[in-house]
Amino acid sequence: GAGGGRRRHGARGMGRSRRTPAGSGMGKAGKFPRLALAALVTVATVVVFTNLQGSGVRYKPSDRLEGLSVHQKFRLFDAYIQSHVFETSVGRVPVLQDLFREFEKLRKYAVPGLNLADYDESCNGYYQDSLSDAFDVEHYAQKEEDVKVNFFKGGAKPCDGKHRHGCCFAKHREDACLCLYDGRRDLVSEVLDPSGGALLAASRMARSLALSKRSIPEYKNLQDLYGRVLMNLGLDEDPASRRFKLLIYVKNLVYMPPGGFLMWHTNRYDNDRVSYRLYMTSTDVDGGSYFK
C-alpha cells in the first residue's frame, strides 16, 4: 500500500513506529514460526469501491461495524484505505477463510528450532533497528532506492533470481542483498538443501526465506482460490483471460522464523504498479494471524 514505511520481523509484526496488534481469530496454538504471503490485490477490488470514493467517511478503530449495511461497510473501508493500512483479524473476514486455510498448509515447510540469526551476523544491526523506533530513515530510504532502482540501471541484474538457492547466493554485486548469511552455521547445507528446493534465500531487503514458485504447488492453489473469492464477490471477468490471471497473481510467499526481519521501506518505487496489496500472515501465536 501507499504511504508509511513498513518493517516486519520474526518475533513480532512491526509497523513503522508501532507494534502490530494481535487480532482475535483463527490463529492456532503450536510452534510454527511466522509465515507471510503477499498477494497483489487487484483492480477488481478497486472497482467494487470506485464509486464510493470521496464520501468523506472516516473509520476509527472504535467504530462498531455491527448493524451497518454492506454498502456502508464498503464506504468505511474505502475511506480508511485511502490514507491508512487496514488490518483485521482472520476471523472477521469469512469470505477469505477458505483461502486462509489453504495458506496455513504452508506451515509444513517450517523448520523446527530455526533461528536465522544463527546463519547470518552481517544484518544484526539491521535486526536491532527493526525492533526499535529510533533508526536512520534517510539511510533506509537510500538502501531501498539502491535495491529497487540503482542496482538495475543500465539493464544490470544484481543477482541471479533463478539460482537453486536463491539470488542471495548468486550475487553479481556484493551488496545485492541486505544480508550476507555469514553466520556460524551454514544455511545452504542445513536448511536450503534439506528443503528439496522449497526454501530459498531470495529477498534482497530481508533476513527471511522465500518459498520457491518452481518447487511448491501452493502458489497455484492460492491463486485459484483467490480467483474464486473474486468471482463470488461479483467480479465480471473471463477466468481464462490474461486480465483475470493478473488479478489473482500471488507475488510471493515468505517464511520469517525467529531472527528474521524485513527492512524498513516505503514501496514508493512500486506502488504505481497495483492499486493496493493484500497480505496474509499466519503466526505461531494463538489469535495472532491477520489480513492487512
PDB file of C-alpha atoms in Angstrom:
ATOM      1  CA  GLY A   1       0.000   0.000   0.000  1.00  0.00           C
ATOM      2  CA  ALA A   2       0.976   3.620  -0.289  1.00  0.00           C
ATOM      3  CA  GLY A   3       2.338   5.811   2.434  1.00  0.00           C
ATOM      4  CA  GLY A   4       4.265   4.933   5.572  1.00  0.00           C
ATOM      5  CA  GLY A   5       7.217   2.639   5.805  1.00  0.00           C
ATOM      6  CA  ARG A   6       6.970  -0.966   6.827  1.00  0.00           C
ATOM      7  CA  ARG A   7       9.107  -3.343   8.815  1.00  0.00           C
ATOM      8  CA  ARG A   8       8.489  -6.857   9.966  1.00  0.00           C
ATOM      9  CA  HIS A   9      10.420  -9.385  11.981  1.00  0.00           C
ATOM     10  CA  GLY A  10      10.111 -12.983  13.026  1.00  0.00           C
ATOM     11  CA  ALA A  11       9.448 -12.390  16.691  1.00  0.00           C
ATOM     12  CA  ARG A  12       6.613  -9.852  16.312  1.00  0.00           C
ATOM     13  CA  GLY A  13       4.907  -7.996  13.485  1.00  0.00           C
ATOM     14  CA  MET A  14       6.219  -4.453  13.152  1.00  0.00           C
ATOM     15  CA  GLY A  15       4.906  -1.288  11.549  1.00  0.00           C
ATOM     16  CA  ARG A  16       6.878   1.877  11.008  1.00  0.00           C
ATOM     17  CA  SER A  17       6.692   3.073  14.576  1.00  0.00           C
ATOM     18  CA  ARG A  18       4.267   0.821  16.368  1.00  0.00           C
ATOM     19  CA  ARG A  19       3.769  -2.791  17.326  1.00  0.00           C
ATOM     20  CA  THR A  20       1.255  -4.636  15.200  1.00  0.00           C
ATOM     21  CA  PRO A  21      -1.700  -5.564  17.426  1.00  0.00           C
ATOM     22  CA  ALA A  22      -2.682  -9.201  17.644  1.00  0.00           C
ATOM     23  CA  GLY A  23      -6.170  -9.922  16.402  1.00  0.00           C
ATOM     24  CA  SER A  24      -8.722 -12.416  17.610  1.00  0.00           C
ATOM     25  CA  GLY A  25      -9.433 -15.113  15.122  1.00  0.00           C
ATOM     26  CA  MET A  26      -8.120 -18.295  13.645  1.00  0.00           C
ATOM     27  CA  GLY A  27      -4.519 -18.309  14.830  1.00  0.00           C
ATOM     28  CA  LYS A  28      -3.736 -21.799  16.139  1.00  0.00           C
ATOM     29  CA  ALA A  29      -1.578 -22.850  19.004  1.00  0.00           C
ATOM     30  CA  GLY A  30       1.684 -24.551  18.171  1.00  0.00           C
ATOM     31  CA  LYS A  31       5.298 -23.715  17.471  1.00  0.00           C
ATOM     32  CA  PHE A  32       5.110 -22.579  13.873  1.00  0.00           C
ATOM     33  CA  PRO A  33       7.237 -19.510  13.112  1.00  0.00           C
ATOM     34  CA  ARG A  34       5.547 -16.781  11.164  1.00  0.00           C
ATOM     35  CA  LEU A  35       4.678 -17.284   7.531  1.00  0.00           C
ATOM     36  CA  ALA A  36       3.653 -14.322   5.406  1.00  0.00           C
ATOM     37  CA  LEU A  37       2.103 -14.179   1.970  1.00  0.00           C
ATOM     38  CA  ALA A  38       1.972 -11.064  -0.166  1.00  0.00           C
ATOM     39  CA  ALA A  39      -0.565 -11.063  -2.980  1.00  0.00           C
ATOM     40  CA  LEU A  40      -1.076  -8.216  -5.404  1.00  0.00           C
ATOM     41  CA  VAL A  41      -4.676  -7.272  -4.828  1.00  0.00           C
ATOM     42  CA  THR A  42      -6.484  -6.423  -7.935  1.00  0.00           C
ATOM     43  CA  VAL A  43      -8.109  -3.742  -9.976  1.00  0.00           C
ATOM     44  CA  ALA A  44     -11.272  -5.780  -9.490  1.00  0.00           C
ATOM     45  CA  THR A  45     -11.287  -4.968  -5.819  1.00  0.00           C
ATOM     46  CA  VAL A  46     -10.899  -1.290  -6.622  1.00  0.00           C
ATOM     47  CA  VAL A  47     -13.863  -1.471  -8.996  1.00  0.00           C
ATOM     48  CA  VAL A  48     -16.022  -2.532  -6.073  1.00  0.00           C
ATOM     49  CA  PHE A  49     -15.127   0.667  -4.217  1.00  0.00           C
ATOM     50  CA  THR A  50     -14.555   3.190  -7.009  1.00  0.00           C
ATOM     51  CA  ASN A  51     -17.982   4.776  -6.982  1.00  0.00           C
ATOM     52  CA  LEU A  52     -17.722   5.303  -3.222  1.00  0.00           C
ATOM     53  CA  GLN A  53     -14.575   7.429  -3.175  1.00  0.00           C
ATOM     54  CA  GLY A  54     -14.816  10.949  -1.856  1.00  0.00           C
ATOM     55  CA  SER A  55     -17.620  10.060   0.517  1.00  0.00           C
ATOM     56  CA  GLY A  56     -15.870  11.732   3.431  1.00  0.00           C
ATOM     57  CA  VAL A  57     -16.472   8.763   5.731  1.00  0.00           C
ATOM     58  CA  ARG A  58     -13.744   8.130   8.288  1.00  0.00           C
ATOM     59  CA  TYR A  59     -13.174   4.823  10.032  1.00  0.00           C
ATOM     60  CA  LYS A  60     -11.889   4.833  13.591  1.00  0.00           C
ATOM     61  CA  PRO A  61     -10.826   1.654  15.409  1.00  0.00           C
ATOM     62  CA  SER A  62     -13.560   2.353  17.960  1.00  0.00           C
ATOM     63  CA  ASP A  63     -16.305   2.372  15.318  1.00  0.00           C
ATOM     64  CA  ARG A  64     -18.657  -0.589  15.528  1.00  0.00           C
ATOM     65  CA  LEU A  65     -19.392  -2.361  12.236  1.00  0.00           C
ATOM     66  CA  GLU A  66     -22.273  -4.471  13.506  1.00  0.00           C
ATOM     67  CA  GLY A  67     -25.607  -3.350  12.118  1.00  0.00           C
ATOM     68  CA  LEU A  68     -24.172  -1.487   9.123  1.00  0.00           C
ATOM     69  CA  SER A  69     -25.220  -2.377   5.596  1.00  0.00           C
ATOM     70  CA  VAL A  70     -22.717  -3.850   3.143  1.00  0.00           C
ATOM     71  CA  HIS A  71     -22.721  -0.545   1.266  1.00  0.00           C
ATOM     72  CA  GLN A  72     -21.911   1.384   4.443  1.00  0.00           C
ATOM     73  CA  LYS A  73     -19.084  -1.027   5.284  1.00  0.00           C
ATOM     74  CA  PHE A  74     -17.628  -0.586   1.799  1.00  0.00           C
ATOM     75  CA  ARG A  75     -17.715   3.194   2.227  1.00  0.00           C
ATOM     76  CA  LEU A  76     -15.931   2.985   5.578  1.00  0.00           C
ATOM     77  CA  PHE A  77     -13.331   0.574   4.250  1.00  0.00           C
ATOM     78  CA  ASP A  78     -12.651   2.624   1.133  1.00  0.00           C
ATOM     79  CA  ALA A  79     -12.324   5.867   3.114  1.00  0.00           C
ATOM     80  CA  TYR A  80      -9.899   4.207   5.502  1.00  0.00           C
ATOM     81  CA  ILE A  81      -7.545   2.602   2.981  1.00  0.00           C
ATOM     82  CA  GLN A  82      -7.069   5.865   1.090  1.00  0.00           C
ATOM     83  CA  SER A  83      -4.759   7.035   3.852  1.00  0.00           C
ATOM     84  CA  HIS A  84      -4.169   4.082   6.210  1.00  0.00           C
ATOM     85  CA  VAL A  85      -3.129   0.469   6.351  1.00  0.00           C
ATOM     86  CA  PHE A  86      -6.226  -1.596   7.098  1.00  0.00           C
ATOM     87  CA  GLU A  87      -5.602  -4.574   9.355  1.00  0.00           C
ATOM     88  CA  THR A  88      -8.070  -7.045  10.805  1.00  0.00           C
ATOM     89  CA  SER A  89      -8.008 -10.481  12.390  1.00  0.00           C
ATOM     90  CA  VAL A  90      -8.616 -13.517  10.210  1.00  0.00           C
ATOM     91  CA  GLY A  91     -11.872 -14.409  11.905  1.00  0.00           C
ATOM     92  CA  ARG A  92     -13.557 -11.181  10.769  1.00  0.00           C
ATOM     93  CA  VAL A  93     -13.317 -11.892   7.010  1.00  0.00           C
ATOM     94  CA  PRO A  94     -15.382 -15.049   6.361  1.00  0.00           C
ATOM     95  CA  VAL A  95     -15.182 -14.730   2.571  1.00  0.00           C
ATOM     96  CA  LEU A  96     -11.381 -15.259   2.740  1.00  0.00           C
ATOM     97  CA  GLN A  97     -11.296 -18.092   5.257  1.00  0.00           C
ATOM     98  CA  ASP A  98     -11.038 -20.956   2.756  1.00  0.00           C
ATOM     99  CA  LEU A  99      -8.132 -19.086   1.207  1.00  0.00           C
ATOM    100  CA  PHE A 100      -6.510 -18.669   4.608  1.00  0.00           C
ATOM    101  CA  ARG A 101      -6.915 -22.356   5.485  1.00  0.00           C
ATOM    102  CA  GLU A 102      -5.092 -23.255   2.274  1.00  0.00           C
ATOM    103  CA  PHE A 103      -2.432 -20.706   3.122  1.00  0.00           C
ATOM    104  CA  GLU A 104      -1.925 -22.232   6.570  1.00  0.00           C
ATOM    105  CA  LYS A 105      -0.929 -25.538   4.951  1.00  0.00           C
ATOM    106  CA  LEU A 106       2.365 -23.813   4.174  1.00  0.00           C
ATOM    107  CA  ARG A 107       3.332 -24.325   7.810  1.00  0.00           C
ATOM    108  CA  LYS A 108       4.574 -27.750   6.780  1.00  0.00           C
ATOM    109  CA  TYR A 109       7.648 -26.009   5.347  1.00  0.00           C
ATOM    110  CA  ALA A 110       8.598 -24.547   8.737  1.00  0.00           C
ATOM    111  CA  VAL A 111      11.898 -25.807  10.147  1.00  0.00           C
ATOM    112  CA  PRO A 112      11.704 -26.706  13.872  1.00  0.00           C
ATOM    113  CA  GLY A 113      14.082 -24.663  16.013  1.00  0.00           C
ATOM    114  CA  LEU A 114      15.280 -22.494  13.127  1.00  0.00           C
ATOM    115  CA  ASN A 115      16.686 -19.086  14.065  1.00  0.00           C
ATOM    116  CA  LEU A 116      18.083 -17.104  11.150  1.00  0.00           C
ATOM    117  CA  ALA A 117      20.430 -15.178  13.440  1.00  0.00           C
ATOM    118  CA  ASP A 118      22.487 -18.392  13.647  1.00  0.00           C
ATOM    119  CA  TYR A 119      23.100 -18.218   9.895  1.00  0.00           C
ATOM    120  CA  ASP A 120      23.825 -14.508   9.484  1.00  0.00           C
ATOM    121  CA  GLU A 121      25.766 -11.951  11.509  1.00  0.00           C
ATOM    122  CA  SER A 122      26.023  -9.190   8.921  1.00  0.00           C
ATOM    123  CA  CYS A 123      22.448  -7.993   9.475  1.00  0.00           C
ATOM    124  CA  ASN A 124      22.344  -7.972  13.271  1.00  0.00           C
ATOM    125  CA  GLY A 125      22.422  -4.177  13.314  1.00  0.00           C
ATOM    126  CA  TYR A 126      19.500  -4.016  10.905  1.00  0.00           C
ATOM    127  CA  TYR A 127      17.652  -6.575  13.014  1.00  0.00           C
ATOM    128  CA  GLN A 128      18.083  -4.427  16.121  1.00  0.00           C
ATOM    129  CA  ASP A 129      16.807  -1.431  14.166  1.00  0.00           C
ATOM    130  CA  SER A 130      13.692  -3.429  13.275  1.00  0.00           C
ATOM    131  CA  LEU A 131      12.946  -3.723  16.996  1.00  0.00           C
ATOM    132  CA  SER A 132      13.406  -0.020  17.621  1.00  0.00           C
ATOM    133  CA  ASP A 133      11.572   3.174  16.764  1.00  0.00           C
ATOM    134  CA  ALA A 134      14.859   5.104  16.629  1.00  0.00           C
ATOM    135  CA  PHE A 135      16.628   4.499  13.323  1.00  0.00           C
ATOM    136  CA  ASP A 136      18.072   6.453  10.410  1.00  0.00           C
ATOM    137  CA  VAL A 137      15.179   6.840   7.969  1.00  0.00           C
ATOM    138  CA  GLU A 138      17.363   8.501   5.316  1.00  0.00           C
ATOM    139  CA  HIS A 139      19.778   5.561   5.390  1.00  0.00           C
ATOM    140  CA  TYR A 140      16.972   3.081   4.824  1.00  0.00           C
ATOM    141  CA  ALA A 141      15.392   5.226   2.126  1.00  0.00           C
ATOM    142  CA  GLN A 142      18.725   5.172   0.272  1.00  0.00           C
ATOM    143  CA  LYS A 143      19.000   1.394   0.705  1.00  0.00           C
ATOM    144  CA  GLU A 144      15.529   0.989  -0.755  1.00  0.00           C
ATOM    145  CA  GLU A 145      16.362   3.203  -3.737  1.00  0.00           C
ATOM    146  CA  ASP A 146      19.530   1.177  -4.366  1.00  0.00           C
ATOM    147  CA  VAL A 147      17.752  -2.168  -4.185  1.00  0.00           C
ATOM    148  CA  LYS A 148      14.723  -1.135  -6.231  1.00  0.00           C
ATOM    149  CA  VAL A 149      16.264   1.316  -8.730  1.00  0.00           C
ATOM    150  CA  ASN A 150      20.002   1.965  -8.760  1.00  0.00           C
ATOM    151  CA  PHE A 151      21.153  -1.660  -8.901  1.00  0.00           C
ATOM    152  CA  PHE A 152      19.156  -2.119 -12.120  1.00  0.00           C
ATOM    153  CA  LYS A 153      20.444   0.904 -14.004  1.00  0.00           C
ATOM    154  CA  GLY A 154      21.801   0.163 -17.458  1.00  0.00           C
ATOM    155  CA  GLY A 155      19.965  -3.152 -17.566  1.00  0.00           C
ATOM    156  CA  ALA A 156      22.088  -4.633 -14.783  1.00  0.00           C
ATOM    157  CA  LYS A 157      20.905  -7.566 -12.695  1.00  0.00           C
ATOM    158  CA  PRO A 158      22.203  -7.514  -9.129  1.00  0.00           C
ATOM    159  CA  CYS A 159      21.798 -11.283  -8.720  1.00  0.00           C
ATOM    160  CA  ASP A 160      20.541 -14.432 -10.422  1.00  0.00           C
ATOM    161  CA  GLY A 161      16.927 -14.965  -9.387  1.00  0.00           C
ATOM    162  CA  LYS A 162      16.878 -18.451 -10.906  1.00  0.00           C
ATOM    163  CA  HIS A 163      19.656 -19.874  -8.750  1.00  0.00           C
ATOM    164  CA  ARG A 164      18.608 -23.017  -6.864  1.00  0.00           C
ATOM    165  CA  HIS A 165      19.485 -21.466  -3.502  1.00  0.00           C
ATOM    166  CA  GLY A 166      18.073 -18.028  -4.311  1.00  0.00           C
ATOM    167  CA  CYS A 167      19.627 -14.865  -5.654  1.00  0.00           C
ATOM    168  CA  CYS A 168      21.462 -14.052  -2.407  1.00  0.00           C
ATOM    169  CA  PHE A 169      23.771 -16.989  -3.183  1.00  0.00           C
ATOM    170  CA  ALA A 170      24.263 -15.897  -6.792  1.00  0.00           C
ATOM    171  CA  LYS A 171      25.117 -12.210  -6.474  1.00  0.00           C
ATOM    172  CA  HIS A 172      26.554 -10.148  -9.293  1.00  0.00           C
ATOM    173  CA  ARG A 173      27.499  -7.470  -6.803  1.00  0.00           C
ATOM    174  CA  GLU A 174      28.458  -7.898  -3.156  1.00  0.00           C
ATOM    175  CA  ASP A 175      25.713  -5.610  -1.834  1.00  0.00           C
ATOM    176  CA  ALA A 176      22.920  -7.125  -3.931  1.00  0.00           C
ATOM    177  CA  CYS A 177      21.287  -8.475  -0.769  1.00  0.00           C
ATOM    178  CA  LEU A 178      20.998  -6.799   2.602  1.00  0.00           C
ATOM    179  CA  CYS A 179      22.329  -9.891   4.423  1.00  0.00           C
ATOM    180  CA  LEU A 180      25.447 -11.946   3.666  1.00  0.00           C
ATOM    181  CA  TYR A 181      24.433 -15.157   5.512  1.00  0.00           C
ATOM    182  CA  ASP A 182      27.854 -15.271   7.100  1.00  0.00           C
ATOM    183  CA  GLY A 183      26.855 -16.792  10.425  1.00  0.00           C
ATOM    184  CA  ARG A 184      28.412 -19.612  12.427  1.00  0.00           C
ATOM    185  CA  ARG A 185      26.087 -22.156  10.816  1.00  0.00           C
ATOM    186  CA  ASP A 186      25.702 -22.930   7.125  1.00  0.00           C
ATOM    187  CA  LEU A 187      22.301 -22.052   5.673  1.00  0.00           C
ATOM    188  CA  VAL A 188      22.736 -23.999   2.448  1.00  0.00           C
ATOM    189  CA  SER A 189      23.695 -27.387   3.899  1.00  0.00           C
ATOM    190  CA  GLU A 190      21.463 -27.209   6.988  1.00  0.00           C
ATOM    191  CA  VAL A 191      18.306 -25.543   5.665  1.00  0.00           C
ATOM    192  CA  LEU A 192      18.093 -24.889   1.923  1.00  0.00           C
ATOM    193  CA  ASP A 193      19.324 -28.230   0.567  1.00  0.00           C
ATOM    194  CA  PRO A 194      17.256 -30.328   3.020  1.00  0.00           C
ATOM    195  CA  SER A 195      14.138 -28.428   1.917  1.00  0.00           C
ATOM    196  CA  GLY A 196      14.424 -30.001  -1.531  1.00  0.00           C
ATOM    197  CA  GLY A 197      14.293 -26.651  -3.268  1.00  0.00           C
ATOM    198  CA  ALA A 198      11.216 -25.399  -1.415  1.00  0.00           C
ATOM    199  CA  LEU A 199      13.130 -22.727   0.546  1.00  0.00           C
ATOM    200  CA  LEU A 200      15.347 -20.012  -0.944  1.00  0.00           C
ATOM    201  CA  ALA A 201      17.409 -17.056   0.269  1.00  0.00           C
ATOM    202  CA  ALA A 202      15.876 -14.716  -2.260  1.00  0.00           C
ATOM    203  CA  SER A 203      14.947 -11.459  -0.522  1.00  0.00           C
ATOM    204  CA  ARG A 204      17.267  -8.528  -1.132  1.00  0.00           C
ATOM    205  CA  MET A 205      15.706  -6.448   1.685  1.00  0.00           C
ATOM    206  CA  ALA A 206      15.172  -9.017   4.427  1.00  0.00           C
ATOM    207  CA  ARG A 207      16.596 -11.812   6.526  1.00  0.00           C
ATOM    208  CA  SER A 208      13.952 -14.330   5.597  1.00  0.00           C
ATOM    209  CA  LEU A 209      13.312 -17.323   3.372  1.00  0.00           C
ATOM    210  CA  ALA A 210      11.157 -17.428   0.271  1.00  0.00           C
ATOM    211  CA  LEU A 211       9.041 -20.372  -0.798  1.00  0.00           C
ATOM    212  CA  SER A 212      10.003 -21.313  -4.337  1.00  0.00           C
ATOM    213  CA  LYS A 213       7.439 -20.822  -7.082  1.00  0.00           C
ATOM    214  CA  ARG A 214       9.190 -23.551  -9.049  1.00  0.00           C
ATOM    215  CA  SER A 215       9.020 -26.183  -6.323  1.00  0.00           C
ATOM    216  CA  ILE A 216       5.737 -25.962  -4.456  1.00  0.00           C
ATOM    217  CA  PRO A 217       2.131 -26.242  -5.735  1.00  0.00           C
ATOM    218  CA  GLU A 218       0.589 -23.850  -3.216  1.00  0.00           C
ATOM    219  CA  TYR A 219       1.077 -20.773  -5.378  1.00  0.00           C
ATOM    220  CA  LYS A 220      -1.404 -22.067  -7.967  1.00  0.00           C
ATOM    221  CA  ASN A 221      -3.807 -23.348  -5.303  1.00  0.00           C
ATOM    222  CA  LEU A 222      -3.898 -19.951  -3.618  1.00  0.00           C
ATOM    223  CA  GLN A 223      -4.367 -18.122  -6.910  1.00  0.00           C
ATOM    224  CA  ASP A 224      -7.255 -20.401  -7.872  1.00  0.00           C
ATOM    225  CA  LEU A 225      -8.947 -19.918  -4.504  1.00  0.00           C
ATOM    226  CA  TYR A 226      -8.464 -16.150  -4.620  1.00  0.00           C
ATOM    227  CA  GLY A 227      -9.985 -16.095  -8.096  1.00  0.00           C
ATOM    228  CA  ARG A 228     -12.977 -17.983  -6.738  1.00  0.00           C
ATOM    229  CA  VAL A 229     -13.357 -15.384  -3.987  1.00  0.00           C
ATOM    230  CA  LEU A 230     -13.365 -12.562  -6.533  1.00  0.00           C
ATOM    231  CA  MET A 231     -15.971 -14.311  -8.661  1.00  0.00           C
ATOM    232  CA  ASN A 232     -18.153 -14.916  -5.598  1.00  0.00           C
ATOM    233  CA  LEU A 233     -17.887 -11.208  -4.784  1.00  0.00           C
ATOM    234  CA  GLY A 234     -19.259 -10.347  -8.228  1.00  0.00           C
ATOM    235  CA  LEU A 235     -16.206  -9.926 -10.457  1.00  0.00           C
ATOM    236  CA  ASP A 236     -17.352  -9.977 -14.087  1.00  0.00           C
ATOM    237  CA  GLU A 237     -14.273 -11.287 -15.862  1.00  0.00           C
ATOM    238  CA  ASP A 238     -13.443 -14.280 -18.042  1.00  0.00           C
ATOM    239  CA  PRO A 239     -11.350 -16.675 -15.874  1.00  0.00           C
ATOM    240  CA  ALA A 240      -9.365 -17.599 -18.989  1.00  0.00           C
ATOM    241  CA  SER A 241      -8.392 -14.009 -19.763  1.00  0.00           C
ATOM    242  CA  ARG A 242      -4.956 -12.517 -19.183  1.00  0.00           C
ATOM    243  CA  ARG A 243      -6.552  -9.779 -17.112  1.00  0.00           C
ATOM    244  CA  PHE A 244      -8.039 -12.322 -14.696  1.00  0.00           C
ATOM    245  CA  LYS A 245      -4.697 -14.108 -14.350  1.00  0.00           C
ATOM    246  CA  LEU A 246      -3.062 -10.794 -13.454  1.00  0.00           C
ATOM    247  CA  LEU A 247      -5.765 -10.079 -10.912  1.00  0.00           C
ATOM    248  CA  ILE A 248      -5.184 -13.300  -8.974  1.00  0.00           C
ATOM    249  CA  TYR A 249      -1.391 -13.211  -9.124  1.00  0.00           C
ATOM    250  CA  VAL A 250       0.362 -14.145  -5.876  1.00  0.00           C
ATOM    251  CA  LYS A 251       3.549 -12.115  -5.666  1.00  0.00           C
ATOM    252  CA  ASN A 252       5.437 -14.137  -3.097  1.00  0.00           C
ATOM    253  CA  LEU A 253       5.343 -16.409  -0.079  1.00  0.00           C
ATOM    254  CA  VAL A 254       7.735 -15.576   2.756  1.00  0.00           C
ATOM    255  CA  TYR A 255       8.809 -17.671   5.740  1.00  0.00           C
ATOM    256  CA  MET A 256      10.046 -15.481   8.584  1.00  0.00           C
ATOM    257  CA  PRO A 257      11.239 -17.577  11.552  1.00  0.00           C
ATOM    258  CA  PRO A 258      12.777 -16.103  14.712  1.00  0.00           C
ATOM    259  CA  GLY A 259      15.785 -13.961  13.870  1.00  0.00           C
ATOM    260  CA  GLY A 260      14.153 -12.900  10.623  1.00  0.00           C
ATOM    261  CA  PHE A 261      13.001  -9.402   9.705  1.00  0.00           C
ATOM    262  CA  LEU A 262      12.014  -7.184   6.814  1.00  0.00           C
ATOM    263  CA  MET A 263      13.926  -3.946   6.307  1.00  0.00           C
ATOM    264  CA  TRP A 264      12.033  -0.700   6.769  1.00  0.00           C
ATOM    265  CA  HIS A 265      10.856   0.540   3.374  1.00  0.00           C
ATOM    266  CA  THR A 266       8.110   2.586   1.728  1.00  0.00           C
ATOM    267  CA  ASN A 267       7.295   0.729  -1.538  1.00  0.00           C
ATOM    268  CA  ARG A 268       7.487   4.155  -3.203  1.00  0.00           C
ATOM    269  CA  TYR A 269       9.083   2.663  -6.312  1.00  0.00           C
ATOM    270  CA  ASP A 270       6.410   0.054  -6.977  1.00  0.00           C
ATOM    271  CA  ASN A 271       3.195   1.498  -5.524  1.00  0.00           C
ATOM    272  CA  ASP A 272       2.117   2.592  -9.007  1.00  0.00           C
ATOM    273  CA  ARG A 273       2.011  -0.987 -10.272  1.00  0.00           C
ATOM    274  CA  VAL A 274      -1.025  -2.152  -8.323  1.00  0.00           C
ATOM    275  CA  SER A 275      -3.984  -0.468  -6.685  1.00  0.00           C
ATOM    276  CA  TYR A 276      -3.149  -1.924  -3.298  1.00  0.00           C
ATOM    277  CA  ARG A 277      -1.899  -5.155  -1.769  1.00  0.00           C
ATOM    278  CA  LEU A 278      -3.335  -7.895   0.392  1.00  0.00           C
ATOM    279  CA  TYR A 279      -1.059  -9.523   2.958  1.00  0.00           C
ATOM    280  CA  MET A 280      -1.995 -12.668   4.828  1.00  0.00           C
ATOM    281  CA  THR A 281       0.033 -13.512   7.913  1.00  0.00           C
ATOM    282  CA  SER A 282      -0.138 -16.764   9.844  1.00  0.00           C
ATOM    283  CA  THR A 283       1.670 -16.790  13.175  1.00  0.00           C
ATOM    284  CA  ASP A 284       2.521 -19.271  15.897  1.00  0.00           C
ATOM    285  CA  VAL A 285       0.745 -17.001  18.391  1.00  0.00           C
ATOM    286  CA  ASP A 286      -2.817 -18.047  19.109  1.00  0.00           C
ATOM    287  CA  GLY A 287      -5.135 -15.355  17.740  1.00  0.00           C
ATOM    288  CA  GLY A 288      -2.276 -13.511  16.057  1.00  0.00           C
ATOM    289  CA  SER A 289      -2.989 -14.262  12.383  1.00  0.00           C
ATOM    290  CA  TYR A 290      -4.321 -11.383  10.341  1.00  0.00           C
ATOM    291  CA  PHE A 291      -5.096  -9.822   6.977  1.00  0.00           C
ATOM    292  CA  LYS A 292      -3.593  -6.478   6.026  1.00  0.00           C
TER     293      LYS A 292
END
